[in-house]
């Protein structure tokens, strides 16, 4: 064994490095043919841990002469060993960097390996080559991997594959792209039972599950349970969480979205450090903060930048490049900079707004402090007072090892249906065998026969609803083998492979041609010529929308609308909310044990005076009236998603006592029901407003009133191919095929109620959006404790963040006519013709 | 189910919650934008939408005809969604319905979709015209416009309005829209997306709310 590792160790010594013990462990496991998951909160050493094993294995079996330097790239390519390693990365933006990092040992060890990337950015020439022959190592994304599997010669392309490495598995794991990856891996494992799969991941609570989602549950041929190793990476760095404390909390907004009051302190931090990353939670905030920082420090122009997923790729690459070379003082970014190679120059990390979870905060802290012995710290910038409580709680949770799980998805049928068409294109399949194959993945281990039959029917005959339609032509049965023959279907499928959701995005471009980034169609639709908005830190004037592009020119002045991009934000985790409750207990007792809690003391005192600070077993309900109407504020402290569900449930149950229409708002601390008249709270409480019985029925009923299932269906409709966004060539879908997923949902409900995609929407709402089991836990907790109803004169500190929340849903038990009678139509002023 | 009587251009018109307009003086029913066979278009592109939508649309049209006793039906454009809507299930369903109303006179004013989908089959015995038709009373056209003489009845917009109110509530509903010289009918089809319109002071809006039409 050790002699197989010799070349690697020698190479390390040449560079004056010493392998970490965990790296040796991984290499040995790899050489023994094992699979596994490598986890740690920071980046150090994970890449080489996974990469060098395959190199050592290859060296052990073949020692050809290194390629001569004069050898041209074409002949190098032709002489290179066939595909050995597939390296999967979640972001195509990272592919180039990854390939570069992997190239270094290849060059220095003198191996004739070629490494290429294959993503949405890959050139047509490279793609064309890769269609017949893949390089020795291919760096790709889940979508591009699916596209390769959709080729008729897929099995041949992957014939020599030895290993798959999946980077940032924690990012992919709990998403539909992760499921897509699982299905792809199941396919590759069926072709190669000896395939070794290695994952690189951040820390999380449920590592064993993470391992099984990666390596699968059973072997295709033998049915044996797959085994793998969990190996912990380097843990020597210290992590710490700190906050910027506002000077006077009473004057600090109790609500409000941006935290800009702390701008002077943020700027002081940037000044005191060489390179600072400022993480915000939304793209909109990133644009805003960038503008504000620049307004305060004009001389920093060119030294500060922004980075988010809707910026033009060229801009993002430039920022990453400058960051790597230590030439930027500050980058304001979203989670777009969470992944990827570490930036050694970064010595300070700020987090604006709620951290949402302990693991996330740890990961961000890990982006700083790369000098040996340095602590990795993240400094939190609260956007409202209660976020200080979150930081205090996060610190406590980290100390106690309370780190979030990542919940994998259970058999999402839309991804399965998409995969069936992919395999239909990629050589075709025999139904029984493919059923067995997908069941070796963790996500579909529990796929029932009738669910499989439904999915098969969906792609072949269109299902029961299309009985009188013999012309349906998607996947067809050719003598027991299911294939796709229809060229249009093939084209549309290739265009729409991808399970990432989002509104249609439009390219923003200068009239003179330079590209800036993307904005959502819904934002663009509201722009009139002359309107100003900000993107990529520049103020732009909208000229026109033409051929799916937004044409702009540079505008004078410093202000413009900042676009909003949709994108669900994470709820606070259980781990964090638990820790928060404990901290609130301490506040009740007058104990303020850290800087954050001390700063919050005046706010807690006001809350105590006007209302109460609830104990961990107490559900506080505040009742108040404002000009807007009658408010109910309810604080279960169970995370935003649970609160959305509880709000719908509560509104529904209240509505059974009297016809009433509520708009609801929810955040991580509680939810609000607002109505023009007072709600029948006491009658409903007596009737079991928070009872656990009938929970599922009531939730499903209130689901029909709420639009949640329809919203969830948007994504499912796209993945399953019911909604087509783009035609080949990038043109917009013709008007012929335009239908909102909401309409399709209605049609399916009326004419195909047994459609499993509808059931999936409802189930996903229950599990993902409402976190049903978490919701049930919340109700059980409420049932076991006390309920305190407090009539308050005006909204309290706890209520404020809800009060200003603009994202509201409606739940009603009134007739449509009654509702209309209470609403008004606002007329435009008569303009001069 | 009821109707709302309104006075437009000195004529009494009945607004029906079936999303149709009835002109009692000449026993004429008008609808706009039926888009029959839109689901068929999807199926033709291998998108599995269930059949059956055409039937229920025709049932709704039948209800409106039966209630009013109309002798004539005018369709203000976009009868068929696309050429791919000319699928046996769609065509046969409409033909069967047509035979049940054999005595009904049906006129179609061509809309943008009709130009692509082609004229209706002869079996449907529809008189097809290009709008705008000459006045003197109603100028019929698919797209809204300001006629020099007379009052225009049109469709095309799939008109809807946004209503707002206390408690930050809002609602979007299909509507009839009557201006000084032009009226717009809501889309007859249940399977289309709606376009929000912004009416001006003095214009009349009537929203369709399930089973009644309500003046705003």
CSV table of N, CA and C in Angstrom, one decimal, chain A residues 458 462 465-469 471-474 488-489 492 627-629 661-663 674 676 721-724 727 735-740 743-744 747-748 751-752 803-806 808 810 816-817 819-831 833, chain B residues 38-57 81-82 84 87-89 112-113 161-171 173 190-193 198-205 207-212 214-216:
chain,number,residue,atom,x,y,z
A,458,UNK,N,-46.8,8.2,-18.0
A,458,UNK,CA,-46.7,9.6,-18.2
A,458,UNK,C,-45.8,9.9,-19.4
A,462,UNK,N,-48.8,9.3,-22.1
A,462,UNK,CA,-49.5,10.5,-21.5
A,462,UNK,C,-50.4,10.2,-20.4
A,465,UNK,N,-55.3,10.1,-18.6
A,465,UNK,CA,-56.1,11.3,-19.1
A,465,UNK,C,-56.0,11.4,-20.6
A,466,UNK,N,-55.0,10.7,-21.3
A,466,UNK,CA,-54.9,10.9,-22.7
A,466,UNK,C,-55.3,9.6,-23.4
A,467,UNK,N,-56.3,8.9,-23.0
A,467,UNK,CA,-56.6,7.6,-23.6
A,467,UNK,C,-57.0,7.7,-25.0
A,468,UNK,N,-57.7,8.8,-25.4
A,468,UNK,CA,-58.1,8.8,-26.8
A,468,UNK,C,-57.1,9.5,-27.7
A,469,UNK,N,-55.8,9.5,-27.4
A,469,UNK,CA,-54.9,10.2,-28.1
A,469,UNK,C,-53.7,9.4,-28.6
A,471,UNK,N,-51.7,9.6,-30.9
A,471,UNK,CA,-50.6,10.3,-31.6
A,471,UNK,C,-49.5,10.7,-30.6
A,472,UNK,N,-49.8,10.6,-29.3
A,472,UNK,CA,-48.8,11.1,-28.3
A,472,UNK,C,-47.5,10.4,-28.5
A,473,UNK,N,-46.4,11.2,-28.6
A,473,UNK,CA,-45.2,10.6,-29.1
A,473,UNK,C,-44.0,11.1,-28.4
A,474,UNK,N,-43.8,10.5,-27.2
A,474,UNK,CA,-42.6,11.0,-26.5
A,474,UNK,C,-41.6,9.9,-26.3
A,488,UNK,N,-38.2,16.5,-32.2
A,488,UNK,CA,-38.6,17.7,-31.4
A,488,UNK,C,-38.5,17.5,-29.9
A,489,UNK,N,-39.0,16.3,-29.6
A,489,UNK,CA,-39.0,15.9,-28.1
A,489,UNK,C,-37.5,15.9,-27.6
A,492,UNK,N,-36.3,19.6,-27.3
A,492,UNK,CA,-37.0,20.3,-26.2
A,492,UNK,C,-36.4,19.7,-24.9
A,627,UNK,N,-54.5,51.1,12.1
A,627,UNK,CA,-55.3,51.7,10.9
A,627,UNK,C,-55.5,50.6,9.8
A,628,UNK,N,-54.6,49.7,9.8
A,628,UNK,CA,-54.7,48.7,8.7
A,628,UNK,C,-55.7,47.6,9.0
A,629,UNK,N,-56.1,47.5,10.3
A,629,UNK,CA,-57.1,46.5,10.6
A,629,UNK,C,-56.8,45.8,11.9
A,661,UNK,N,-61.7,37.1,5.9
A,661,UNK,CA,-60.6,37.0,5.0
A,661,UNK,C,-59.3,37.5,5.7
A,662,UNK,N,-58.3,36.7,5.7
A,662,UNK,CA,-57.0,37.2,6.3
A,662,UNK,C,-55.9,37.3,5.3
A,663,UNK,N,-55.1,38.3,5.5
A,663,UNK,CA,-53.8,38.2,4.8
A,663,UNK,C,-52.8,37.8,5.9
A,674,UNK,N,-54.0,39.2,9.6
A,674,UNK,CA,-54.6,40.5,9.6
A,674,UNK,C,-55.9,40.5,8.8
A,676,UNK,N,-59.9,42.8,8.2
A,676,UNK,CA,-60.6,44.1,8.4
A,676,UNK,C,-61.4,44.1,9.7
A,721,UNK,N,-41.6,18.7,-17.7
A,721,UNK,CA,-41.8,19.0,-19.1
A,721,UNK,C,-43.2,19.5,-19.5
A,722,UNK,N,-44.0,19.8,-18.5
A,722,UNK,CA,-45.4,20.3,-18.9
A,722,UNK,C,-45.3,21.8,-19.3
A,723,UNK,N,-44.3,22.5,-18.9
A,723,UNK,CA,-44.2,23.9,-19.2
A,723,UNK,C,-42.8,24.0,-19.9
A,724,UNK,N,-42.8,24.6,-21.1
A,724,UNK,CA,-41.6,24.8,-21.8
A,724,UNK,C,-41.2,26.2,-21.8
A,727,UNK,N,-37.2,27.5,-26.4
A,727,UNK,CA,-37.1,26.6,-27.6
A,727,UNK,C,-35.6,26.6,-28.0
A,735,UNK,N,-46.1,31.7,-28.4
A,735,UNK,CA,-47.4,32.0,-27.7
A,735,UNK,C,-48.2,30.7,-27.6
A,736,UNK,N,-48.1,29.9,-28.6
A,736,UNK,CA,-48.9,28.7,-28.6
A,736,UNK,C,-48.8,27.8,-27.4
A,737,UNK,N,-47.5,27.8,-26.9
A,737,UNK,CA,-47.3,26.9,-25.7
A,737,UNK,C,-47.2,27.6,-24.4
A,738,UNK,N,-47.7,28.9,-24.4
A,738,UNK,CA,-47.7,29.6,-23.2
A,738,UNK,C,-48.8,29.3,-22.3
A,739,UNK,N,-48.5,28.8,-21.2
A,739,UNK,CA,-49.6,28.6,-20.2
A,739,UNK,C,-48.9,28.6,-18.8
A,740,UNK,N,-49.5,29.4,-17.9
A,740,UNK,CA,-48.9,29.4,-16.6
A,740,UNK,C,-49.1,28.0,-16.0
A,743,UNK,N,-52.5,27.5,-14.5
A,743,UNK,CA,-53.5,27.0,-15.4
A,743,UNK,C,-53.5,25.5,-15.6
A,744,UNK,N,-52.3,25.0,-15.8
A,744,UNK,CA,-52.1,23.6,-16.0
A,744,UNK,C,-52.6,22.8,-14.8
A,747,UNK,N,-56.2,22.6,-14.9
A,747,UNK,CA,-56.7,21.7,-15.9
A,747,UNK,C,-56.5,20.2,-15.4
A,748,UNK,N,-55.4,20.0,-14.8
A,748,UNK,CA,-55.1,18.7,-14.3
A,748,UNK,C,-56.1,18.3,-13.2
A,751,UNK,N,-59.4,17.5,-14.9
A,751,UNK,CA,-59.6,16.4,-15.8
A,751,UNK,C,-58.6,15.2,-15.5
A,752,UNK,N,-57.8,15.3,-14.6
A,752,UNK,CA,-56.9,14.2,-14.3
A,752,UNK,C,-56.5,14.3,-12.9
A,803,UNK,N,-44.9,43.1,11.0
A,803,UNK,CA,-45.8,44.2,10.5
A,803,UNK,C,-45.3,44.8,9.2
A,804,UNK,N,-44.0,44.8,9.0
A,804,UNK,CA,-43.5,45.5,7.8
A,804,UNK,C,-43.3,44.5,6.7
A,805,UNK,N,-43.6,43.3,6.9
A,805,UNK,CA,-43.4,42.2,5.9
A,805,UNK,C,-44.3,42.5,4.7
A,806,UNK,N,-43.8,42.6,3.5
A,806,UNK,CA,-44.6,42.9,2.3
A,806,UNK,C,-45.1,41.6,1.6
A,808,UNK,N,-47.3,38.8,1.4
A,808,UNK,CA,-48.5,38.3,2.1
A,808,UNK,C,-49.3,37.4,1.3
A,810,UNK,N,-53.2,35.2,1.1
A,810,UNK,CA,-54.6,35.4,1.5
A,810,UNK,C,-55.2,34.1,1.8
A,816,UNK,N,-66.7,34.9,-2.7
A,816,UNK,CA,-66.0,35.8,-3.6
A,816,UNK,C,-66.8,37.2,-3.7
A,817,UNK,N,-68.1,37.1,-3.8
A,817,UNK,CA,-68.8,38.3,-4.0
A,817,UNK,C,-68.6,39.2,-2.8
A,819,UNK,N,-66.1,39.4,-0.8
A,819,UNK,CA,-64.8,40.0,-0.8
A,819,UNK,C,-64.7,41.1,-1.8
A,820,UNK,N,-65.3,40.9,-3.0
A,820,UNK,CA,-65.2,42.0,-4.0
A,820,UNK,C,-65.9,43.3,-3.5
A,821,UNK,N,-67.0,43.1,-2.8
A,821,UNK,CA,-67.7,44.3,-2.3
A,821,UNK,C,-66.9,45.1,-1.3
A,822,UNK,N,-65.9,44.5,-0.7
A,822,UNK,CA,-65.1,45.2,0.2
A,822,UNK,C,-63.8,45.8,-0.4
A,823,UNK,N,-63.6,45.4,-1.6
A,823,UNK,CA,-62.4,45.9,-2.3
A,823,UNK,C,-62.7,47.0,-3.2
A,824,UNK,N,-61.7,47.7,-3.7
A,824,UNK,CA,-61.9,48.8,-4.6
A,824,UNK,C,-61.0,48.7,-5.8
A,825,UNK,N,-61.5,49.4,-6.8
A,825,UNK,CA,-60.7,49.4,-8.0
A,825,UNK,C,-60.1,50.8,-8.1
A,826,UNK,N,-58.8,50.9,-8.3
A,826,UNK,CA,-58.2,52.2,-8.3
A,826,UNK,C,-58.1,52.6,-9.8
A,827,UNK,N,-58.7,53.8,-10.1
A,827,UNK,CA,-58.6,54.2,-11.5
A,827,UNK,C,-57.4,55.1,-11.7
A,828,UNK,N,-56.9,55.0,-12.9
A,828,UNK,CA,-55.8,55.9,-13.3
A,828,UNK,C,-56.4,57.3,-13.6
A,829,UNK,N,-55.5,58.3,-13.3
A,829,UNK,CA,-56.0,59.7,-13.7
A,829,UNK,C,-56.1,59.8,-15.2
A,830,UNK,N,-57.0,60.6,-15.6
A,830,UNK,CA,-57.2,60.8,-17.0
A,830,UNK,C,-56.0,61.6,-17.6
A,831,UNK,N,-55.3,60.9,-18.5
A,831,UNK,CA,-54.1,61.6,-19.0
A,831,UNK,C,-54.4,62.3,-20.3
A,833,UNK,N,-54.5,63.1,-23.9
A,833,UNK,CA,-54.3,62.2,-25.1
A,833,UNK,C,-53.3,62.8,-26.1
B,38,UNK,N,-56.7,24.5,-27.2
B,38,UNK,CA,-55.4,24.9,-26.8
B,38,UNK,C,-54.6,23.7,-26.1
B,39,UNK,N,-55.4,22.8,-25.4
B,39,UNK,CA,-54.8,21.7,-24.8
B,39,UNK,C,-54.2,20.7,-25.9
B,40,UNK,N,-54.9,20.7,-27.0
B,40,UNK,CA,-54.4,19.8,-28.1
B,40,UNK,C,-53.1,20.3,-28.7
B,41,UNK,N,-52.9,21.6,-28.7
B,41,UNK,CA,-51.6,22.1,-29.1
B,41,UNK,C,-50.5,21.6,-28.3
B,42,UNK,N,-50.7,21.5,-27.0
B,42,UNK,CA,-49.7,21.0,-26.1
B,42,UNK,C,-49.5,19.5,-26.3
B,43,UNK,N,-50.5,18.8,-26.5
B,43,UNK,CA,-50.3,17.4,-26.8
B,43,UNK,C,-49.5,17.1,-28.0
B,44,UNK,N,-49.8,18.0,-29.0
B,44,UNK,CA,-49.1,17.8,-30.3
B,44,UNK,C,-47.6,18.0,-30.1
B,45,UNK,N,-47.2,18.7,-29.0
B,45,UNK,CA,-45.8,18.9,-28.8
B,45,UNK,C,-45.3,18.0,-27.7
B,46,UNK,N,-46.1,16.9,-27.5
B,46,UNK,CA,-45.7,15.8,-26.6
B,46,UNK,C,-45.7,16.3,-25.1
B,47,UNK,N,-46.6,17.2,-24.8
B,47,UNK,CA,-46.8,17.6,-23.4
B,47,UNK,C,-48.2,17.0,-23.0
B,48,UNK,N,-48.2,16.1,-22.0
B,48,UNK,CA,-49.4,15.4,-21.7
B,48,UNK,C,-50.4,16.1,-20.9
B,49,UNK,N,-51.2,17.0,-21.6
B,49,UNK,CA,-52.3,17.6,-20.9
B,49,UNK,C,-53.6,16.8,-21.2
B,50,UNK,N,-54.4,16.6,-20.2
B,50,UNK,CA,-55.6,15.8,-20.4
B,50,UNK,C,-56.6,16.4,-21.4
B,51,UNK,N,-57.3,15.5,-22.1
B,51,UNK,CA,-58.4,15.9,-22.9
B,51,UNK,C,-59.6,16.2,-22.1
B,52,UNK,N,-60.5,16.9,-22.6
B,52,UNK,CA,-61.8,17.1,-21.8
B,52,UNK,C,-62.1,18.6,-21.7
B,53,UNK,N,-61.1,19.4,-21.8
B,53,UNK,CA,-61.4,20.8,-21.6
B,53,UNK,C,-62.4,21.4,-22.6
B,54,UNK,N,-62.3,21.0,-23.8
B,54,UNK,CA,-63.2,21.5,-24.9
B,54,UNK,C,-64.6,21.2,-24.5
B,55,UNK,N,-64.9,20.1,-24.0
B,55,UNK,CA,-66.3,19.7,-23.6
B,55,UNK,C,-66.9,20.7,-22.6
B,56,UNK,N,-66.1,20.9,-21.6
B,56,UNK,CA,-66.7,21.8,-20.5
B,56,UNK,C,-66.9,23.2,-21.0
B,57,UNK,N,-66.0,23.7,-21.9
B,57,UNK,CA,-66.2,25.0,-22.4
B,57,UNK,C,-67.5,25.1,-23.2
B,81,UNK,N,-57.1,27.6,-31.2
B,81,UNK,CA,-55.8,28.1,-30.7
B,81,UNK,C,-54.7,28.1,-31.8
B,82,UNK,N,-54.5,27.0,-32.4
B,82,UNK,CA,-53.5,26.9,-33.5
B,82,UNK,C,-53.9,25.8,-34.5
B,84,UNK,N,-52.5,23.1,-34.8
B,84,UNK,CA,-52.4,21.8,-34.1
B,84,UNK,C,-53.7,21.5,-33.3
B,87,UNK,N,-57.4,18.7,-34.2
B,87,UNK,CA,-57.2,17.3,-33.8
B,87,UNK,C,-58.6,16.7,-33.8
B,88,UNK,N,-58.7,15.5,-34.2
B,88,UNK,CA,-60.0,14.8,-34.3
B,88,UNK,C,-60.9,15.0,-33.0
B,89,UNK,N,-60.3,14.8,-31.8
B,89,UNK,CA,-61.1,14.9,-30.6
B,89,UNK,C,-61.7,16.3,-30.5
B,112,UNK,N,-56.1,37.1,-34.5
B,112,UNK,CA,-54.7,36.7,-34.8
B,112,UNK,C,-54.5,35.2,-34.8
B,113,UNK,N,-55.1,34.5,-33.9
B,113,UNK,CA,-54.9,33.1,-33.9
B,113,UNK,C,-55.6,32.4,-35.0
B,161,UNK,N,-58.9,42.8,-14.1
B,161,UNK,CA,-58.4,43.9,-13.3
B,161,UNK,C,-58.0,43.4,-11.9
B,162,UNK,N,-57.1,44.3,-11.3
B,162,UNK,CA,-56.6,44.0,-10.0
B,162,UNK,C,-57.4,44.8,-9.0
B,163,UNK,N,-58.0,44.2,-8.0
B,163,UNK,CA,-58.7,44.9,-6.9
B,163,UNK,C,-57.9,44.9,-5.7
B,164,UNK,N,-57.9,46.0,-4.9
B,164,UNK,CA,-57.1,46.0,-3.7
B,164,UNK,C,-58.0,46.5,-2.5
B,165,UNK,N,-57.6,46.2,-1.3
B,165,UNK,CA,-58.4,46.7,-0.2
B,165,UNK,C,-57.7,46.6,1.1
B,166,UNK,N,-58.5,46.8,2.2
B,166,UNK,CA,-57.9,46.8,3.6
B,166,UNK,C,-57.3,45.5,3.9
B,167,UNK,N,-56.4,45.5,4.9
B,167,UNK,CA,-55.8,44.3,5.3
B,167,UNK,C,-54.8,43.8,4.2
B,168,UNK,N,-54.4,44.8,3.3
B,168,UNK,CA,-53.5,44.5,2.2
B,168,UNK,C,-54.0,43.3,1.3
B,169,UNK,N,-55.2,43.3,1.1
B,169,UNK,CA,-55.8,42.2,0.2
B,169,UNK,C,-55.8,42.6,-1.2
B,170,UNK,N,-55.7,41.6,-2.1
B,170,UNK,CA,-55.8,42.0,-3.5
B,170,UNK,C,-56.3,40.7,-4.3
B,171,UNK,N,-57.0,41.0,-5.4
B,171,UNK,CA,-57.6,40.0,-6.2
B,171,UNK,C,-57.6,40.3,-7.6
B,173,UNK,N,-59.4,39.5,-11.3
B,173,UNK,CA,-60.6,38.9,-11.9
B,173,UNK,C,-60.8,39.3,-13.3
B,190,UNK,N,-61.4,29.3,-20.4
B,190,UNK,CA,-60.9,29.2,-19.0
B,190,UNK,C,-59.4,28.9,-19.0
B,191,UNK,N,-58.9,28.6,-20.1
B,191,UNK,CA,-57.5,28.1,-20.2
B,191,UNK,C,-56.6,29.1,-20.8
B,192,UNK,N,-56.7,30.4,-20.4
B,192,UNK,CA,-55.8,31.4,-20.9
B,192,UNK,C,-55.3,32.2,-19.7
B,193,UNK,N,-54.1,32.8,-19.9
B,193,UNK,CA,-53.7,33.7,-18.9
B,193,UNK,C,-54.3,35.1,-19.2
B,198,UNK,N,-55.7,48.7,-17.1
B,198,UNK,CA,-55.8,49.8,-16.1
B,198,UNK,C,-56.8,50.8,-16.7
B,199,UNK,N,-58.0,50.7,-16.2
B,199,UNK,CA,-59.0,51.6,-16.7
B,199,UNK,C,-58.9,53.0,-16.3
B,200,UNK,N,-59.5,53.9,-17.0
B,200,UNK,CA,-59.4,55.4,-16.6
B,200,UNK,C,-60.8,55.8,-16.0
B,201,UNK,N,-60.7,56.9,-15.4
B,201,UNK,CA,-62.0,57.5,-14.8
B,201,UNK,C,-63.0,57.6,-15.9
B,202,UNK,N,-64.2,57.2,-15.6
B,202,UNK,CA,-65.3,57.4,-16.6
B,202,UNK,C,-65.5,56.1,-17.3
B,203,UNK,N,-64.6,55.2,-17.3
B,203,UNK,CA,-64.8,53.9,-18.0
B,203,UNK,C,-65.5,52.9,-17.1
B,204,UNK,N,-66.2,52.0,-17.7
B,204,UNK,CA,-67.0,51.1,-16.8
B,204,UNK,C,-66.3,49.7,-16.8
B,205,UNK,N,-66.2,49.2,-15.5
B,205,UNK,CA,-65.6,47.8,-15.4
B,205,UNK,C,-66.7,46.9,-14.7
B,207,UNK,N,-66.7,43.0,-13.1
B,207,UNK,CA,-65.9,41.9,-12.9
B,207,UNK,C,-66.7,40.6,-12.9
B,208,UNK,N,-66.2,39.5,-13.3
B,208,UNK,CA,-66.9,38.2,-13.3
B,208,UNK,C,-66.4,37.5,-12.1
B,209,UNK,N,-67.3,37.2,-11.2
B,209,UNK,CA,-67.0,36.5,-10.0
B,209,UNK,C,-67.8,35.2,-9.9
B,210,UNK,N,-67.2,34.1,-10.3
B,210,UNK,CA,-67.8,32.8,-10.3
B,210,UNK,C,-69.2,32.8,-11.0
B,211,UNK,N,-70.3,33.1,-10.2
B,211,UNK,CA,-71.6,33.0,-10.8
B,211,UNK,C,-72.3,34.3,-10.9
B,212,UNK,N,-71.7,35.4,-10.8
B,212,UNK,CA,-72.3,36.7,-11.1
B,212,UNK,C,-71.4,37.7,-11.6
B,214,UNK,N,-70.3,41.7,-11.4
B,214,UNK,CA,-70.5,42.8,-10.4
B,214,UNK,C,-69.9,44.1,-11.0
B,215,UNK,N,-70.7,45.1,-10.8
B,215,UNK,CA,-70.2,46.4,-11.3
B,215,UNK,C,-69.2,47.0,-10.3
B,216,UNK,N,-68.1,47.6,-10.8
B,216,UNK,CA,-67.1,48.2,-9.9
B,216,UNK,C,-67.3,49.7,-9.8
